[in-house]
Amino acid sequence: MKSSLALFCITGLLGCATAAAQGTAAQVITAAGNYHPLPKAAYQPNPANTYKVVFGLTKGSDKPSEVNPALERVARTVNLYAAAGVPLDHLKFVAVAYGPATPLVLDDEHYKAQFGVANPNLPVIAQLRKAGIDVAVCGQAMAEHHFANEWASKDVTLSLSALTTITELEQQGYALMPL
């Protein structure tokens, strides 16, 4: 038992050392956002820069039991920048869900009522929030879907609309990434 535990610990330390030697960080968002480390690829993010991106999440999930693909891409983006050495406080990211993507923000109770399964997006949203990423939902889309504003997860920001959120953030220098 002790030798198995020691081997497990050594293997873990070697994995961390290998990741450090390759210039990759541990994955920040573990609930989604897997990526393939490419430390020698072109167009690596500069860790000294600050990145301002507003993600427009418009696609619904084909499978309500799986993480929304647009939210998955936001998580991957965070992980890619973190792996390149960009500090989380240099990522000024806002992900706005609207249109068919609106249900991804629902709390478990209301998501289950709508789709019959627990909301797989909630762990991702919670991890994004913990990493400093704002996940917002269009208040107009909530109304159009007949969702009460209180049905959104506590980790989600209710915005006036996706239209105003995106244009306001673009005026502040954010790049739009439609997903």
Short mmCIF file of C-alpha atoms in Angstrom, two decimals:
data_model
loop_
_atom_site.label_atom_id
_atom_site.label_comp_id
_atom_site.label_asym_id
_atom_site.label_seq_id
_atom_site.Cartn_x
_atom_site.Cartn_y
_atom_site.Cartn_z
CA MET A 1 0.00 0.00 0.00
CA LYS A 2 2.75 2.47 0.98
CA SER A 3 4.77 1.66 -2.16
CA SER A 4 1.68 2.19 -4.33
CA LEU A 5 1.05 5.55 -2.70
CA ALA A 6 4.68 6.56 -3.15
CA LEU A 7 4.59 5.54 -6.82
CA PHE A 8 1.36 7.51 -7.31
CA CYS A 9 2.94 10.63 -5.74
CA ILE A 10 6.13 10.32 -7.80
CA THR A 11 4.10 9.87 -10.99
CA GLY A 12 2.07 12.99 -10.16
CA LEU A 13 5.21 15.03 -9.49
CA LEU A 14 6.78 13.88 -12.75
CA GLY A 15 3.62 14.89 -14.61
CA CYS A 16 3.77 18.36 -13.06
CA ALA A 17 7.46 18.68 -13.87
CA THR A 18 6.81 17.63 -17.47
CA ALA A 19 4.02 20.20 -17.82
CA ALA A 20 6.23 22.91 -16.36
CA ALA A 21 9.09 21.99 -18.68
CA GLN A 22 6.74 22.20 -21.68
CA GLY A 23 5.55 25.61 -20.57
CA THR A 24 1.98 24.52 -19.90
CA ALA A 25 -0.08 25.28 -16.84
CA ALA A 26 -2.61 23.06 -15.20
CA GLN A 27 -6.06 23.34 -16.75
CA VAL A 28 -7.94 26.16 -14.96
CA ILE A 29 -11.46 25.18 -16.04
CA THR A 30 -11.62 21.44 -15.42
CA ALA A 31 -15.36 20.93 -16.02
CA ALA A 32 -14.88 21.69 -19.74
CA GLY A 33 -12.43 23.25 -22.16
CA ASN A 34 -9.89 20.57 -22.91
CA TYR A 35 -7.11 21.67 -25.27
CA HIS A 36 -3.97 20.33 -26.91
CA PRO A 37 -0.76 22.01 -25.69
CA LEU A 38 1.28 23.41 -28.58
CA PRO A 39 4.04 25.46 -26.92
CA LYS A 40 5.94 25.96 -30.18
CA ALA A 41 2.95 27.00 -32.31
CA ALA A 42 2.72 30.49 -33.83
CA TYR A 43 0.61 33.32 -32.38
CA GLN A 44 1.16 32.52 -28.72
CA PRO A 45 -0.55 34.97 -26.33
CA ASN A 46 1.76 37.42 -24.61
CA PRO A 47 1.51 36.96 -20.82
CA ALA A 48 2.14 40.71 -20.33
CA ASN A 49 -0.95 41.73 -22.34
CA THR A 50 -4.53 42.09 -21.16
CA TYR A 51 -7.17 40.46 -23.36
CA LYS A 52 -10.70 41.82 -23.60
CA VAL A 53 -13.21 39.53 -25.32
CA VAL A 54 -16.99 39.37 -25.34
CA PHE A 55 -18.28 35.98 -26.41
CA GLY A 56 -21.71 35.86 -28.03
CA LEU A 57 -23.18 32.47 -27.07
CA THR A 58 -26.00 31.81 -29.53
CA LYS A 59 -26.05 28.08 -30.16
CA GLY A 60 -28.25 25.72 -28.21
CA SER A 61 -27.19 22.25 -27.19
CA ASP A 62 -28.19 19.27 -29.32
CA LYS A 63 -27.90 17.15 -26.18
CA PRO A 64 -29.21 18.85 -23.01
CA SER A 65 -27.20 16.38 -20.90
CA GLU A 66 -23.90 17.75 -22.29
CA VAL A 67 -22.15 21.09 -21.80
CA ASN A 68 -23.28 23.68 -24.33
CA PRO A 69 -20.67 23.76 -27.14
CA ALA A 70 -20.35 27.56 -27.05
CA LEU A 71 -19.71 27.53 -23.28
CA GLU A 72 -17.19 24.73 -23.87
CA ARG A 73 -15.31 27.05 -26.26
CA VAL A 74 -15.22 29.84 -23.66
CA ALA A 75 -13.70 27.38 -21.15
CA ARG A 76 -11.17 26.24 -23.77
CA THR A 77 -10.20 29.84 -24.47
CA VAL A 78 -9.55 30.49 -20.78
CA ASN A 79 -7.48 27.31 -20.55
CA LEU A 80 -5.45 28.17 -23.66
CA TYR A 81 -4.55 31.64 -22.40
CA ALA A 82 -3.72 30.30 -18.92
CA ALA A 83 -1.57 27.54 -20.42
CA ALA A 84 0.34 30.22 -22.36
CA GLY A 85 1.15 31.90 -19.05
CA VAL A 86 -1.40 34.73 -19.19
CA PRO A 87 -2.53 35.53 -15.62
CA LEU A 88 -6.27 35.17 -15.06
CA ASP A 89 -6.51 38.82 -14.04
CA HIS A 90 -5.33 39.71 -17.57
CA LEU A 91 -8.39 37.99 -19.05
CA LYS A 92 -11.30 40.42 -19.26
CA PHE A 93 -13.83 37.97 -20.69
CA VAL A 94 -17.61 38.26 -20.75
CA ALA A 95 -19.75 35.44 -22.18
CA VAL A 96 -23.32 36.49 -23.04
CA ALA A 97 -25.92 33.77 -23.64
CA TYR A 98 -28.93 34.59 -25.80
CA GLY A 99 -31.21 33.09 -28.41
CA PRO A 100 -31.13 29.28 -28.43
CA ALA A 101 -28.24 29.32 -25.89
CA THR A 102 -30.36 31.03 -23.21
CA PRO A 103 -31.35 27.83 -21.30
CA LEU A 104 -27.70 27.05 -20.45
CA VAL A 105 -27.92 29.58 -17.58
CA LEU A 106 -30.93 28.02 -15.84
CA ASP A 107 -30.56 26.75 -12.29
CA ASP A 108 -30.85 22.99 -11.82
CA GLU A 109 -34.49 23.02 -10.80
CA HIS A 110 -35.69 24.88 -13.88
CA TYR A 111 -33.27 23.15 -16.27
CA LYS A 112 -34.57 19.75 -15.06
CA ALA A 113 -38.16 20.92 -15.56
CA GLN A 114 -37.28 21.98 -19.12
CA PHE A 115 -35.02 19.07 -20.19
CA GLY A 116 -35.41 16.28 -17.62
CA VAL A 117 -31.73 16.29 -16.62
CA ALA A 118 -29.46 18.27 -14.30
CA ASN A 119 -27.83 21.31 -15.90
CA PRO A 120 -24.34 20.19 -17.02
CA ASN A 121 -23.36 23.83 -17.63
CA LEU A 122 -23.50 24.90 -13.99
CA PRO A 123 -20.09 23.48 -12.94
CA VAL A 124 -18.48 25.21 -15.93
CA ILE A 125 -20.21 28.51 -15.15
CA ALA A 126 -19.13 28.27 -11.49
CA GLN A 127 -15.50 27.61 -12.46
CA LEU A 128 -15.53 30.44 -15.00
CA ARG A 129 -16.92 32.80 -12.35
CA LYS A 130 -14.21 31.67 -9.89
CA ALA A 131 -11.60 32.43 -12.58
CA GLY A 132 -12.97 35.97 -12.96
CA ILE A 133 -14.96 35.37 -16.14
CA ASP A 134 -18.42 36.95 -16.27
CA VAL A 135 -21.15 34.72 -17.69
CA ALA A 136 -24.20 36.84 -18.48
CA VAL A 137 -27.62 36.21 -19.98
CA CYS A 138 -29.71 38.48 -22.13
CA GLY A 139 -32.69 39.67 -20.10
CA GLN A 140 -34.72 40.03 -23.30
CA ALA A 141 -34.03 36.39 -24.21
CA MET A 142 -35.04 35.26 -20.71
CA ALA A 143 -38.38 37.05 -21.19
CA GLU A 144 -38.86 35.71 -24.72
CA HIS A 145 -38.25 32.16 -23.49
CA HIS A 146 -40.77 32.76 -20.67
CA PHE A 147 -38.05 32.21 -18.04
CA ALA A 148 -38.32 34.23 -14.84
CA ASN A 149 -35.10 36.16 -14.18
CA GLU A 150 -34.78 34.36 -10.82
CA TRP A 151 -34.41 31.05 -12.70
CA ALA A 152 -30.90 31.98 -13.82
CA SER A 153 -28.03 30.49 -11.83
CA LYS A 154 -26.68 32.67 -9.02
CA ASP A 155 -23.34 32.65 -10.89
CA VAL A 156 -24.89 34.40 -13.93
CA THR A 157 -25.25 38.14 -14.52
CA LEU A 158 -28.60 39.31 -15.87
CA SER A 159 -27.96 41.93 -18.57
CA LEU A 160 -30.45 44.29 -20.17
CA SER A 161 -29.87 42.60 -23.51
CA ALA A 162 -27.18 40.89 -25.53
CA LEU A 163 -27.46 43.72 -28.07
CA THR A 164 -26.59 46.42 -25.55
CA THR A 165 -24.04 44.30 -23.68
CA ILE A 166 -22.05 43.49 -26.80
CA THR A 167 -22.11 47.02 -28.19
CA GLU A 168 -21.23 48.55 -24.80
CA LEU A 169 -18.27 46.20 -24.39
CA GLU A 170 -17.10 46.76 -27.97
CA GLN A 171 -17.11 50.51 -27.21
CA GLN A 172 -14.74 49.67 -24.32
CA GLY A 173 -12.33 47.85 -26.64
CA TYR A 174 -13.58 44.29 -26.30
CA ALA A 175 -13.23 42.02 -29.35
CA LEU A 176 -16.39 40.12 -30.31
CA MET A 177 -16.09 36.35 -30.57
CA PRO A 178 -19.39 34.93 -31.89
CA LEU A 179 -19.93 31.30 -30.88
#
